Coordinates of C-alpha atoms in Angstrom, one line a residue:
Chain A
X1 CA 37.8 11.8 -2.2
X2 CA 38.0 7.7 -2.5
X3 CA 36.3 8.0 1.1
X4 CA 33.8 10.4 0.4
X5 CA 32.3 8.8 -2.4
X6 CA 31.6 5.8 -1.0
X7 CA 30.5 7.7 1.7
X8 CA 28.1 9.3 -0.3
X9 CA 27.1 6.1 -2.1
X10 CA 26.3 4.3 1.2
X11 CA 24.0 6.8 2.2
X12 CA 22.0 6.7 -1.4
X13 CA 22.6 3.0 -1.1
X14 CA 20.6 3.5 2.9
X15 CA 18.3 5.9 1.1
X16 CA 17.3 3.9 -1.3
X17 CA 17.2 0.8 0.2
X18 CA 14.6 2.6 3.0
X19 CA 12.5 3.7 0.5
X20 CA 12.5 0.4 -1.0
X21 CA 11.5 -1.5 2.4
X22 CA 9.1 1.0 3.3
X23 CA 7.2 1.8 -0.6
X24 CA 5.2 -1.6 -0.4
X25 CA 3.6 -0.1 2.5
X26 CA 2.6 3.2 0.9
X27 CA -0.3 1.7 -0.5
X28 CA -3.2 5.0 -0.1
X29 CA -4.4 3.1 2.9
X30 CA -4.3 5.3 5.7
X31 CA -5.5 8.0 3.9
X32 CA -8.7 5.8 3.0
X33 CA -9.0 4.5 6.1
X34 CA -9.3 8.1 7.5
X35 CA -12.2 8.9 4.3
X36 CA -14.6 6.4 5.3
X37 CA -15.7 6.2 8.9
X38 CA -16.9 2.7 9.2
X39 CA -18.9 0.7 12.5
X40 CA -16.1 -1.8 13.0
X41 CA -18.6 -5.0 14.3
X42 CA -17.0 -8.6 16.1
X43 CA -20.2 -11.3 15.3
X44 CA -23.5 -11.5 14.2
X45 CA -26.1 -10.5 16.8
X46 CA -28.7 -13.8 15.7
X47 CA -25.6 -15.7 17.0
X48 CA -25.4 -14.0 19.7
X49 CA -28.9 -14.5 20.9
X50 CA -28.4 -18.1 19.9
X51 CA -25.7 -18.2 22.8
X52 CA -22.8 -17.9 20.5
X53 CA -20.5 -16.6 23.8
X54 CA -17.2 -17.6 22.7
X55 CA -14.9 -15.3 22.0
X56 CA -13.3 -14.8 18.5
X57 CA -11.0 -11.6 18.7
X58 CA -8.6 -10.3 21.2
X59 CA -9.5 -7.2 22.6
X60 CA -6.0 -5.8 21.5
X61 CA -6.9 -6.0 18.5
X62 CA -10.9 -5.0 18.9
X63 CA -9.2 -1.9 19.8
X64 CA -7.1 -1.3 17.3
X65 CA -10.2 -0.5 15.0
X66 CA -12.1 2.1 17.3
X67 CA -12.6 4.7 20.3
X68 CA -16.1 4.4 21.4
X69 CA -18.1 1.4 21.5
X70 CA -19.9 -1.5 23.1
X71 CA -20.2 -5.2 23.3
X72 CA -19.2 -8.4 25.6
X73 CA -16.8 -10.2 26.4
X74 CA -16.0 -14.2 25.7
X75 CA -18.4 -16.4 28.1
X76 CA -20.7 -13.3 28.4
X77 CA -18.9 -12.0 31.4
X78 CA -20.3 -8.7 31.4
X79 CA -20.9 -5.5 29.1
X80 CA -18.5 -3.8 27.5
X81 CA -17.8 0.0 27.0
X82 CA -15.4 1.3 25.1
X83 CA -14.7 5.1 25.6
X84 CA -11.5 6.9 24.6
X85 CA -10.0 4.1 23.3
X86 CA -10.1 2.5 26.6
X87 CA -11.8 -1.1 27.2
X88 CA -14.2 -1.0 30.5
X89 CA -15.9 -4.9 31.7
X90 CA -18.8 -4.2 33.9
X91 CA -19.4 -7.7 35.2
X92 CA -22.5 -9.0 37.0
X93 CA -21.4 -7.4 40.4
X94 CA -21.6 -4.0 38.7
X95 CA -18.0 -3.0 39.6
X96 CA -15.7 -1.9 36.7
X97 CA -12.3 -3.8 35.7
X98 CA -10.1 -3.3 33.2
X99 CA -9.3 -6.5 31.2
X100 CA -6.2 -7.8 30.2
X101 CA -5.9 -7.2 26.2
X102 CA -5.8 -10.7 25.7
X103 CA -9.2 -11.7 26.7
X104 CA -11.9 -12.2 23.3
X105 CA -15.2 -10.8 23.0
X106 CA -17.7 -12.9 20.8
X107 CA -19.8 -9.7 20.0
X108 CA -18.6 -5.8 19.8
X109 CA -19.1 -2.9 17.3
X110 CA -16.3 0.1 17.8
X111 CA -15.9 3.1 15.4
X112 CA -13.0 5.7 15.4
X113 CA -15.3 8.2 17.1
X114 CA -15.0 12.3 15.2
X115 CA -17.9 14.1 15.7
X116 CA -19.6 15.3 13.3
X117 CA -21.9 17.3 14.7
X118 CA -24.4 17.8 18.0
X119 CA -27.9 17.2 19.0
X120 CA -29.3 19.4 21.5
X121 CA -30.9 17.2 24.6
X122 CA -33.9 18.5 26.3
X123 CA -33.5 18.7 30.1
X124 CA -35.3 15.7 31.9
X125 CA -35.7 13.5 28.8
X126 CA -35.9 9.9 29.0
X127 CA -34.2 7.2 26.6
X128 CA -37.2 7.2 24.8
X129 CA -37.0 11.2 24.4
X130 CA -33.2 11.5 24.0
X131 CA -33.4 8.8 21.2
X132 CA -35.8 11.0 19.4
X133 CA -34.2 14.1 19.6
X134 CA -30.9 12.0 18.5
X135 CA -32.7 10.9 15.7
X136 CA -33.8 14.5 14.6
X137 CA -31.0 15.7 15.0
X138 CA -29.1 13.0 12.6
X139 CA -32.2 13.3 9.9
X140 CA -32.0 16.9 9.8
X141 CA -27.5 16.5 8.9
X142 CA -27.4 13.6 6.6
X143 CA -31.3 13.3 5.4
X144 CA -32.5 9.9 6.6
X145 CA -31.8 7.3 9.2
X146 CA -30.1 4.8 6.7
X147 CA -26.8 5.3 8.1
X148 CA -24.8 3.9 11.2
X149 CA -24.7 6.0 13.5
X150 CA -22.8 6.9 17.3
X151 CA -22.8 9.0 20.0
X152 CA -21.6 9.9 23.3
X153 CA -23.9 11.9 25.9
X154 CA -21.8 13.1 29.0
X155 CA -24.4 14.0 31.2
X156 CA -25.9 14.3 34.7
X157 CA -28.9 11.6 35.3
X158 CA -31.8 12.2 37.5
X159 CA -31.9 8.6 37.1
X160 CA -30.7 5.5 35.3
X161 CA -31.1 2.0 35.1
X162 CA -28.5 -0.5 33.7
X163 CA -27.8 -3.9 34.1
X164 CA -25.1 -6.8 33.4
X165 CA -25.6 -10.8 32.8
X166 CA -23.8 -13.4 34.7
X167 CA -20.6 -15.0 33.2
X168 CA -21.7 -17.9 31.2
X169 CA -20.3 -21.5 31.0
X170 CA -20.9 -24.2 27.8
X171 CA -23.6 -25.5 26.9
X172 CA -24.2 -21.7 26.3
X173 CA -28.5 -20.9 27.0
X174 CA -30.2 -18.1 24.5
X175 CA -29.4 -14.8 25.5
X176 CA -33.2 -14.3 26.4
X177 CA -33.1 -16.9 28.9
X178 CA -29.7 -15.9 30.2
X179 CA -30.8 -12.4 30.5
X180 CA -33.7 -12.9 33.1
X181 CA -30.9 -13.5 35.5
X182 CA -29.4 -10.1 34.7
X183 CA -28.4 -8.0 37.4
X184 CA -30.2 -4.4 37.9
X185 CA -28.5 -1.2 38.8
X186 CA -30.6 1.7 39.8
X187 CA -28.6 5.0 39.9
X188 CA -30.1 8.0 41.1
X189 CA -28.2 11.8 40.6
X190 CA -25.5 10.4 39.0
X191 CA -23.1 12.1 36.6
X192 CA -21.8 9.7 33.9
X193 CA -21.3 9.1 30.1
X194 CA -23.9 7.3 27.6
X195 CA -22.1 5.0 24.5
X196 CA -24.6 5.0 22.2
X197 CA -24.8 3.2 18.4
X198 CA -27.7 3.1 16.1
X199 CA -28.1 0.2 13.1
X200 CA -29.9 0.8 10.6
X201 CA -33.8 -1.0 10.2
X202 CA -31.9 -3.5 7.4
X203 CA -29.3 -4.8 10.1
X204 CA -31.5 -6.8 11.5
X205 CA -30.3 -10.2 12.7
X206 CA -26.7 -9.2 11.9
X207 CA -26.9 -6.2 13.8
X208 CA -28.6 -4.0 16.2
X209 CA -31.1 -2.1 14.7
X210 CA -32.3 1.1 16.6
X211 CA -30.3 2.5 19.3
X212 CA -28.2 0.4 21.9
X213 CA -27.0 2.2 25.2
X214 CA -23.4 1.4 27.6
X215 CA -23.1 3.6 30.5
X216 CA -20.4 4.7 32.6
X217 CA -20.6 6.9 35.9
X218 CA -18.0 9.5 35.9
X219 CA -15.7 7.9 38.0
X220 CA -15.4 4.6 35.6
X221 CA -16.5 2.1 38.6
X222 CA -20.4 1.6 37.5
X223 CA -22.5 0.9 34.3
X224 CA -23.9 -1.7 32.8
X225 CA -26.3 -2.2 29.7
X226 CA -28.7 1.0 29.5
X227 CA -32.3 0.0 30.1
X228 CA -33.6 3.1 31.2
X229 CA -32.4 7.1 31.9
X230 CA -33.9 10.1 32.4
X231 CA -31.5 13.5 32.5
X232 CA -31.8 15.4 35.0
X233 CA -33.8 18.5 35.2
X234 CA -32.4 22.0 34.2
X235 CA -30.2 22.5 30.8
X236 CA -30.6 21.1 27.6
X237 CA -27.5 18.8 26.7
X238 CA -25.6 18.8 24.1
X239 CA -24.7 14.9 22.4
X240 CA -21.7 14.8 20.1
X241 CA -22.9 12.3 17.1
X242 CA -21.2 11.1 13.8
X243 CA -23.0 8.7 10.9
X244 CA -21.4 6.2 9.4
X245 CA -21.1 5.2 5.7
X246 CA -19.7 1.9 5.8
X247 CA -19.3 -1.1 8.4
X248 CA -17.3 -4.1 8.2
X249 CA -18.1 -7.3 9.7
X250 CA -15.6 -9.9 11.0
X251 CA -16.6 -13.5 11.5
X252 CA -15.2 -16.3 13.7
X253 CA -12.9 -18.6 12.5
X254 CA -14.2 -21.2 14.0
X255 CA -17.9 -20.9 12.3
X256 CA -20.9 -20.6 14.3
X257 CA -21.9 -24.4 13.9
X258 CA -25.0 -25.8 15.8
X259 CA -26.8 -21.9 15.5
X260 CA -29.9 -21.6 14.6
X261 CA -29.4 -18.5 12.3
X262 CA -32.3 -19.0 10.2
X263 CA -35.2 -17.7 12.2
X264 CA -36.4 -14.1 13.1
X265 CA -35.1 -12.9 16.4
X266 CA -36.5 -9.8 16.6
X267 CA -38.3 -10.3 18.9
X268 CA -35.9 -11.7 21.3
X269 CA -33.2 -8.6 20.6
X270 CA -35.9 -6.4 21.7
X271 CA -36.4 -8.5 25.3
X272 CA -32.8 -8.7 25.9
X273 CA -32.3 -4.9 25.0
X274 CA -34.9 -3.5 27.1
X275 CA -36.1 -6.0 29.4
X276 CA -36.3 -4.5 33.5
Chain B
X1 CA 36.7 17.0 2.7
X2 CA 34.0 19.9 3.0
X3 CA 32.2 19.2 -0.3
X4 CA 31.9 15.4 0.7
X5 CA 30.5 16.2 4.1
X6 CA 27.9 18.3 2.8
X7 CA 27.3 15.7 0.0
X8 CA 27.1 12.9 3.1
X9 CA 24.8 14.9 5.3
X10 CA 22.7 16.0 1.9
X11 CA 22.2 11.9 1.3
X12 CA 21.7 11.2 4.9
X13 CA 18.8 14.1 5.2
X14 CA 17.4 12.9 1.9
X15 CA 17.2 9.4 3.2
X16 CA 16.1 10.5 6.6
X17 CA 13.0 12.8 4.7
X18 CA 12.3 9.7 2.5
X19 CA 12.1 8.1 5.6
X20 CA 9.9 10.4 7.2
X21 CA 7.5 10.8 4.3
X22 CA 7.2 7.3 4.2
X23 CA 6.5 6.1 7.2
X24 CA 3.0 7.0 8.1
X25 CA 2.2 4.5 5.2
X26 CA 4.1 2.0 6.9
X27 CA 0.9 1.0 8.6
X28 CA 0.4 -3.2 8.2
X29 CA -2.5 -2.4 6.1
X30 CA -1.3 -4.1 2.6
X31 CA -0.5 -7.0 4.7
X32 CA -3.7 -6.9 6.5
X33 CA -5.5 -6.4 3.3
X34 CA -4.0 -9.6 2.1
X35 CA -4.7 -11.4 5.3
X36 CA -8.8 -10.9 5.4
X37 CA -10.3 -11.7 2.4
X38 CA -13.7 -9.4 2.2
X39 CA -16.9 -9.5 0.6
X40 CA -17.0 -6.0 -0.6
X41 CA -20.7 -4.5 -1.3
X42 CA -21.9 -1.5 -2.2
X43 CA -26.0 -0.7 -1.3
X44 CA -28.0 -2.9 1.0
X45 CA -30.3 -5.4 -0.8
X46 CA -33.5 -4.1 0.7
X47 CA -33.5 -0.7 -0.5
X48 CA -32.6 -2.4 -4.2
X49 CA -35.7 -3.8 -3.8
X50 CA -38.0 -0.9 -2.5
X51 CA -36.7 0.5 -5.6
X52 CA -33.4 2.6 -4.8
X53 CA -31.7 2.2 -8.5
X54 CA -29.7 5.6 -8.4
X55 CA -25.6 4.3 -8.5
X56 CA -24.0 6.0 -5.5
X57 CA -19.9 4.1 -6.6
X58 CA -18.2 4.1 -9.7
X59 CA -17.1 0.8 -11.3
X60 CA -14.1 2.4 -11.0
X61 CA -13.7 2.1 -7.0
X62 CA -15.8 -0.8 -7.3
X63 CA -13.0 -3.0 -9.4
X64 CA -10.3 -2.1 -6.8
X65 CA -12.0 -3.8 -4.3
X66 CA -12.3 -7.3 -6.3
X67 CA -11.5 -9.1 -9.5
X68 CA -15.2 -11.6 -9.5
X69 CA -18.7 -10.6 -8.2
X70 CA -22.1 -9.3 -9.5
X71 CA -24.5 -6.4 -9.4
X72 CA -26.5 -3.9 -11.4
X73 CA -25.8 -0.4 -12.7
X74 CA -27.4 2.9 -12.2
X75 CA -30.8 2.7 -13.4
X76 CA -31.1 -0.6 -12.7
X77 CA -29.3 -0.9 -16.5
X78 CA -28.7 -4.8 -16.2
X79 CA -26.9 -7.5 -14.9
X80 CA -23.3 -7.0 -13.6
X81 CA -21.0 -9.6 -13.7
X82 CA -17.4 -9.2 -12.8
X83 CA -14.8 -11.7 -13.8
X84 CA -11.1 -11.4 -14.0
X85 CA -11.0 -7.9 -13.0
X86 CA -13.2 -7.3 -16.1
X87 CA -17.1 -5.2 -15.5
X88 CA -19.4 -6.7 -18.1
X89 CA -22.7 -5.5 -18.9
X90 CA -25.5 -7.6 -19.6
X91 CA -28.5 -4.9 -20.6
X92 CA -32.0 -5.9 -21.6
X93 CA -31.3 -6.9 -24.7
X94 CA -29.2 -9.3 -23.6
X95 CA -25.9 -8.3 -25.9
X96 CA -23.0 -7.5 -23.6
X97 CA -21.0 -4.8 -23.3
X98 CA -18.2 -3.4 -21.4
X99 CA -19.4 -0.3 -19.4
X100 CA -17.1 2.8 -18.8
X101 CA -15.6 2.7 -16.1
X102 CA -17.4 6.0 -14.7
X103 CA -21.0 4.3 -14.5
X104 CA -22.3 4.1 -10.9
X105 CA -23.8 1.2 -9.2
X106 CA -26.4 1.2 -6.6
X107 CA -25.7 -2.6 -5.7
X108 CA -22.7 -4.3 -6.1
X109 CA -20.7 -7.6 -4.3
X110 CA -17.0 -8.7 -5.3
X111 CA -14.7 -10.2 -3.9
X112 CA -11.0 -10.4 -4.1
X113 CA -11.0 -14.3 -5.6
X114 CA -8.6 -17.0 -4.6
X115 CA -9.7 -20.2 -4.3
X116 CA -9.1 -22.2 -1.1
X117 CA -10.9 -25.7 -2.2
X118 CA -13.0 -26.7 -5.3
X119 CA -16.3 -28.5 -5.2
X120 CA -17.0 -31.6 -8.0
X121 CA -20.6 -31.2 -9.1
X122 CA -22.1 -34.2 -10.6
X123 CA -22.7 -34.1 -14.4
X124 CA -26.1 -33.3 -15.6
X125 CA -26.7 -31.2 -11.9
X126 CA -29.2 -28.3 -12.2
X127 CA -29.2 -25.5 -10.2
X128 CA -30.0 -26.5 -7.4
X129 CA -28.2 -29.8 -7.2
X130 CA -25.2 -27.2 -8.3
X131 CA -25.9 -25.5 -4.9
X132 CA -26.2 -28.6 -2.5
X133 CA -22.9 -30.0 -4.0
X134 CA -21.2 -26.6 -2.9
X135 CA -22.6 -26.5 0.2
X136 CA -21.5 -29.7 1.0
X137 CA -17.6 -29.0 0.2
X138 CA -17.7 -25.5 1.8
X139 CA -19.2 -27.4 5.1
X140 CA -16.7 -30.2 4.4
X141 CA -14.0 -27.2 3.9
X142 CA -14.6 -25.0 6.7
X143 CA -17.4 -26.5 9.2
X144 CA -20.3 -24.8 8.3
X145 CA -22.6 -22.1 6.2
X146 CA -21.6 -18.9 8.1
X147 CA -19.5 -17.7 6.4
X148 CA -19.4 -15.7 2.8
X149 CA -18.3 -17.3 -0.2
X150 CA -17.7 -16.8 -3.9
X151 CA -17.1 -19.8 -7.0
X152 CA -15.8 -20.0 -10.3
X153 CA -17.8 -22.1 -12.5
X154 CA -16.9 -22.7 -16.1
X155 CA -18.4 -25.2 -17.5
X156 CA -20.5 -26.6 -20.7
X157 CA -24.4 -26.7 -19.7
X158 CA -27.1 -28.6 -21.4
X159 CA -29.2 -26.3 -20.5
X160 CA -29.3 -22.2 -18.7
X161 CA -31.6 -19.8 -18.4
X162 CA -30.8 -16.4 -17.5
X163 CA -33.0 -13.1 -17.7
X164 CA -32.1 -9.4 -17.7
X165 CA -34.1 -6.3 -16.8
X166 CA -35.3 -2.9 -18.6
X167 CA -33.2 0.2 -17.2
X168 CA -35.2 2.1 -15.3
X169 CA -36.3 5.8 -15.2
X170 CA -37.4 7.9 -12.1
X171 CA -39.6 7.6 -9.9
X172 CA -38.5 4.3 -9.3
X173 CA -41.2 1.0 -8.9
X174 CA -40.3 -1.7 -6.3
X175 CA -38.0 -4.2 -8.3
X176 CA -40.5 -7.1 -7.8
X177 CA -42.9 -5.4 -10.1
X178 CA -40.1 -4.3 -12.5
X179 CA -38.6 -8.2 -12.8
X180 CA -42.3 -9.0 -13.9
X181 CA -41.4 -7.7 -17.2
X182 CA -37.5 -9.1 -17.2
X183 CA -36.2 -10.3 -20.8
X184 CA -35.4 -13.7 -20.6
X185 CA -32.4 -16.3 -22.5
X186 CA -32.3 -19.6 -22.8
X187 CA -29.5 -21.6 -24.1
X188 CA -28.6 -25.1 -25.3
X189 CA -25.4 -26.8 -25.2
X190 CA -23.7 -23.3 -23.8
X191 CA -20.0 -23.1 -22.8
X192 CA -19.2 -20.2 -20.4
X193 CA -18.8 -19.1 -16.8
X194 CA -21.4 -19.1 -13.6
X195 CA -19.9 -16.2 -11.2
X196 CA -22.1 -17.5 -7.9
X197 CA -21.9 -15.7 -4.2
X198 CA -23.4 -17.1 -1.2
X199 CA -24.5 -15.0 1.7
X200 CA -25.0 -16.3 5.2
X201 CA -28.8 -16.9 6.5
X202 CA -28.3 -13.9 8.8
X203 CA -27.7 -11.4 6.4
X204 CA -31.3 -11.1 5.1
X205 CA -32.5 -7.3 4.6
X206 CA -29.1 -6.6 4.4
X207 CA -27.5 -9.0 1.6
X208 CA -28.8 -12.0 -0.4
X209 CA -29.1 -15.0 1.8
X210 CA -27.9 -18.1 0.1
X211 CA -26.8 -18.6 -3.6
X212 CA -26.6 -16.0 -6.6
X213 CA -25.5 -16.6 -9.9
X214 CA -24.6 -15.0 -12.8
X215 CA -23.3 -16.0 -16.1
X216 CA -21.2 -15.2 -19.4
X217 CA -20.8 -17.6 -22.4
X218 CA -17.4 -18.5 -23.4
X219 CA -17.0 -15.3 -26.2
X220 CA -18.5 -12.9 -23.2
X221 CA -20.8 -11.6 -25.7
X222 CA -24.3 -13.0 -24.1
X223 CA -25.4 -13.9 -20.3
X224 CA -27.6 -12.8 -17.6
X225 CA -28.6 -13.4 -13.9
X226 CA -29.1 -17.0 -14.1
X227 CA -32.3 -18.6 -13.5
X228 CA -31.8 -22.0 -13.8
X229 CA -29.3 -24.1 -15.7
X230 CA -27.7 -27.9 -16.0
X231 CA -25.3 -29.0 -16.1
X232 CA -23.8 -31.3 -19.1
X233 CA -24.0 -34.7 -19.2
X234 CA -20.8 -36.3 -18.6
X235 CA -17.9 -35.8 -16.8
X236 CA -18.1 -34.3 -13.1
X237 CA -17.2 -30.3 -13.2
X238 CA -14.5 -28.5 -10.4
X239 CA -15.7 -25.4 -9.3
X240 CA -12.8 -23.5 -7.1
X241 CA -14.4 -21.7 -4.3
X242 CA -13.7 -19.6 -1.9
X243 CA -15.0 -18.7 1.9
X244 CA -14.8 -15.0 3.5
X245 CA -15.0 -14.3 6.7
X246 CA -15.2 -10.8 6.7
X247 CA -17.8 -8.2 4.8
X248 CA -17.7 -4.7 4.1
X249 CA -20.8 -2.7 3.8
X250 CA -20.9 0.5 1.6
X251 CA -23.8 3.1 1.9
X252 CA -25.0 5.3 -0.8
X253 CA -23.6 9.4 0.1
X254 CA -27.3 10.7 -0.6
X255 CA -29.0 8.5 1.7
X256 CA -31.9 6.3 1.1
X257 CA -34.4 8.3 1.6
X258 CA -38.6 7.5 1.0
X259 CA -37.0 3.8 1.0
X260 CA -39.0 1.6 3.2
X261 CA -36.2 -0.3 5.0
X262 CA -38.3 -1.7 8.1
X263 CA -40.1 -4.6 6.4
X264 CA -39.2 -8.2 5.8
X265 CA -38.8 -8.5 1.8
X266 CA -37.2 -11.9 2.0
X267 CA -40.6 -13.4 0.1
X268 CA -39.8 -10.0 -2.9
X269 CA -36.2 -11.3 -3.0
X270 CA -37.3 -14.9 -3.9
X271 CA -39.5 -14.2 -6.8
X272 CA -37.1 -11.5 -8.1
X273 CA -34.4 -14.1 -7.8
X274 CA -35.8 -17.2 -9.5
X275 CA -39.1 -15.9 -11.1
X276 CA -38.9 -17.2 -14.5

C-alpha cells in the first residue's frame, strides 16, 4: 500500500504540477483571438511610398498572423501573395518562388481568412465592375463600407494585367519613381485566383484605402500586382468575402528615420496602384 | 494492489485531461501580450468628428486593454481620462465622477503603461515647450517620431486650462460646431496629473497626430482635455514615458454609417483640439 500511495501522490504531484505550468497560459486568449477577425498590417504605406524597403518582420512570423494577403518583400523584391497560408514572391521576371521563412517584408497586411459571406460576380466584369459589385455586396451584409474588408475571387480571366517592381538597393527612390520601371504581365484566358483587401477611406497614409489586388494563375508560377482584369465571359462568379472589425498595426524597430511622413500621398498610392 | 492501480491510472487520466483541457491555451499569447506593448483604440478619429458619438465598447473591455489613456463616452458625455487602471469622468460641469463600468465609448486610446525613459521639462514650460522637451527625449530614446507613445505627468502648474463638452443627443452635429460651445476651467497653482498620447504624423483620419492631453488635479475631483497649461516655476519636472510600436484598431459593430469618412478633417481636429 506504501507503494501505491506514493504512486498515487506522484501522479497528483504530475497533475498538478501540469496544470500549474500550463494555467499562466490559459489566459481567454485564443478564444478572443478567434472573436475578432482583425487585418494583421507590417508598416505604414506613407513609408512605403517614401522608399521605406527594409524589411522589419520575418515572414515566419508574418505568417503566423494570417491566410490570405498581400505585400512585399525587404528591398522591394517583388509582390507578395499570400493564399492558404502559403507565402508566394513574384519577382520582376514574373516567375513565382517560394521564399525562405527568414526573409522580411517592410510592408504586408494578412488576415485569418473565414468567409463570411459571397458576392455574386457578373460575367465579363472588369476591376472597376467587380470592385463595385464587391462593394454592394459588403454594404448590403454589414451596412456601410467602414470596415476592413478581404476576398478571394478564383476565377477564369478573359484578360488580366499585373505587374512586379525591380529589387531595390539603398539609397531607396519613392515608390512612384521606382514603379515606372515595373514590369508588365499581360495574361489572356487564364484561370487564376484574385487576393483582394479593402481599407477603409480613414486609412489613408497608413493604409490602403479602396481595394488592392495580388494575382495568382492557377498553377502558382505567374501574378504580380493587379492593374487591370476583366472575367471572362459566360457565368456570374461567386467571391467569398469577410469584413473586418479590428486591425493591428506593427512598426519597425528600427523607426522610419529620414521619412517624410508628413505630407499627403494620395496621390502617389493611387499612381503606384494603378499605373499601366 | 487493484484499488491502487485504478487509483494510479484515475490520477494519471486526470492529469492527462487537465492536460488536454489546457493545452489549447498554451498558445505564447500571455507572453506575446507582454512582449508588444499596444496602443489600444476604440473608433477612428474621423468619424468622432463627423459626429459618430454613439459608444460601440464598454469601459469594461476598454480597462482590460490598458491602465492610462483618454477618450469620451457615449454621447459625447465628456472627457475620459484613464489613470491607474481607474475611468474618470469629466462631464460639462466639470465635477468628476467615476462612470459605471457598463457606459460605452465611441473613442477611446489606452495603453498598457510602463515607462521606458522619462523626459525633464524645464520649469515654467507651457504646453508646448512641454511637447518639444518630449519629443526630444523620445527621439533621444528611440531615434525618431514614428512610433506611439504615452506620459505620465504629475506635476504643480502655474497655470492649466482645460475645457469639457455638453453630452450630446441624436442626430448628432459635427464635433467642431459642438466644441464651439465647450465649458471651459482654468486653474492657478494646480497640483495634479497630465495623461498625454502622441500619435505618429501618418495616422491622421485615423488617430490624432501628435500630442493630446488630459488632466486630473491631485483629489481627482476636477480636470478636463487640457488646453493649455505651465508649468511651475522652479525645479525641472520628470515625466516617465513610454513608446509603442504597435496599434490596435477597434471598429464600432453597427457601422458608421451617414459618416463622411473620405475628407481631410485634420484643420476640424486642430480647432477642436486647442480652440480655447
Amino acid at each position: 500500500m506504501k507503494h501505491s500511495h506514493r504512486t498515487f501522490w506522484a501522479a497528483l504531484l504530475a497533475a498538478a504540477l501540469l496544470a500549474f505550468s500550463l494555467a499562466p497560459a490559459h489566459a481567454k486568449a485564443p478564444k478572443a483571438r478567434q472573436a475578432t477577425s482583425e487585418l494583421y498590417q507590417v508598416g505604414v504605406i506613407d513609408a512605403l511610398l517614401a522608399g521605406a524597403y527594409g524589411g522589419s518582420q520575418t515572414l515566419g512570423t508574418l505568417r503566423g498572423h494570417g491566410t490570405l494577403g498581400l505585400g512585399t518583400f525587404d528591398g522591394l523584391d517583388g509582390e507578395m501573395v499570400v493564399l492558404d497560408g502559403v507565402v508566394y514572391q513574384v519577382p520582376f521576371d514574373g516567375v513565382v518562388r517560394r521564399p525562405a521563412m527568414g526573409v522580411t517584408t517592410p510592408f504586408a497586411q494578412v488576415v485569418r481568412f473565414r468567409p463570411e459571406g459571397a458576392a455574386s460576380l457578373p460575367a465579363a466584369s472588369n476591376l472597376k465592375a467587380l470592385e463595385a459589385a464587391l462593394d454592394a455586396a459588403i454594404t448590403a451584409k454589414v451596412g456601410d463600407l467602414s470596415r476592413f474588408a478581404a476576398v478571394r475571387l478564383d476565377a477564369d480571366f478573359a484578360s488580366l494585367t499585373a505587374r512586379s517592381v525591380p529589387r531595390q538597393s539603398p539609397p531607396f527612390r519613392p515608390l512612384a519613381e521606382v514603379a515606372k520601371g515595373q514590369a508588365v504581365f499581360r495574361f489572356e484566358d487564364v484561370r487564376g485566383t484574385l487576393v483582394g483587401l479593402r481599407g477603409p477611406d480613414f486609412v489613408r497614409g497608413l493604409g490602403v484605402p479602396g481595394w488592392h489586388w495580388h494575382f495568382l494563375t492557377q498553377d502558382r508560377t505567374r501574378g504580380g500586382h493587379v492593374l487591370d482584369c476583366t472575367l471572362a465571359s459566360g457565368a456570374e462568379v461567386s467571391a467569398p468575402f469577410q469584413t473586418l472589425r479590428a486591425m493591428s498595426l506593427h512598426l519597425p524597430k528600427s523607426g522610419l528615420s529620414g521619412m517624410d511622413l508628413g505630407r499627403d500621398r494620395a496621390g502617389e498610392l493611387k499612381a503606384v496602384e494603378s499605373s499601366k
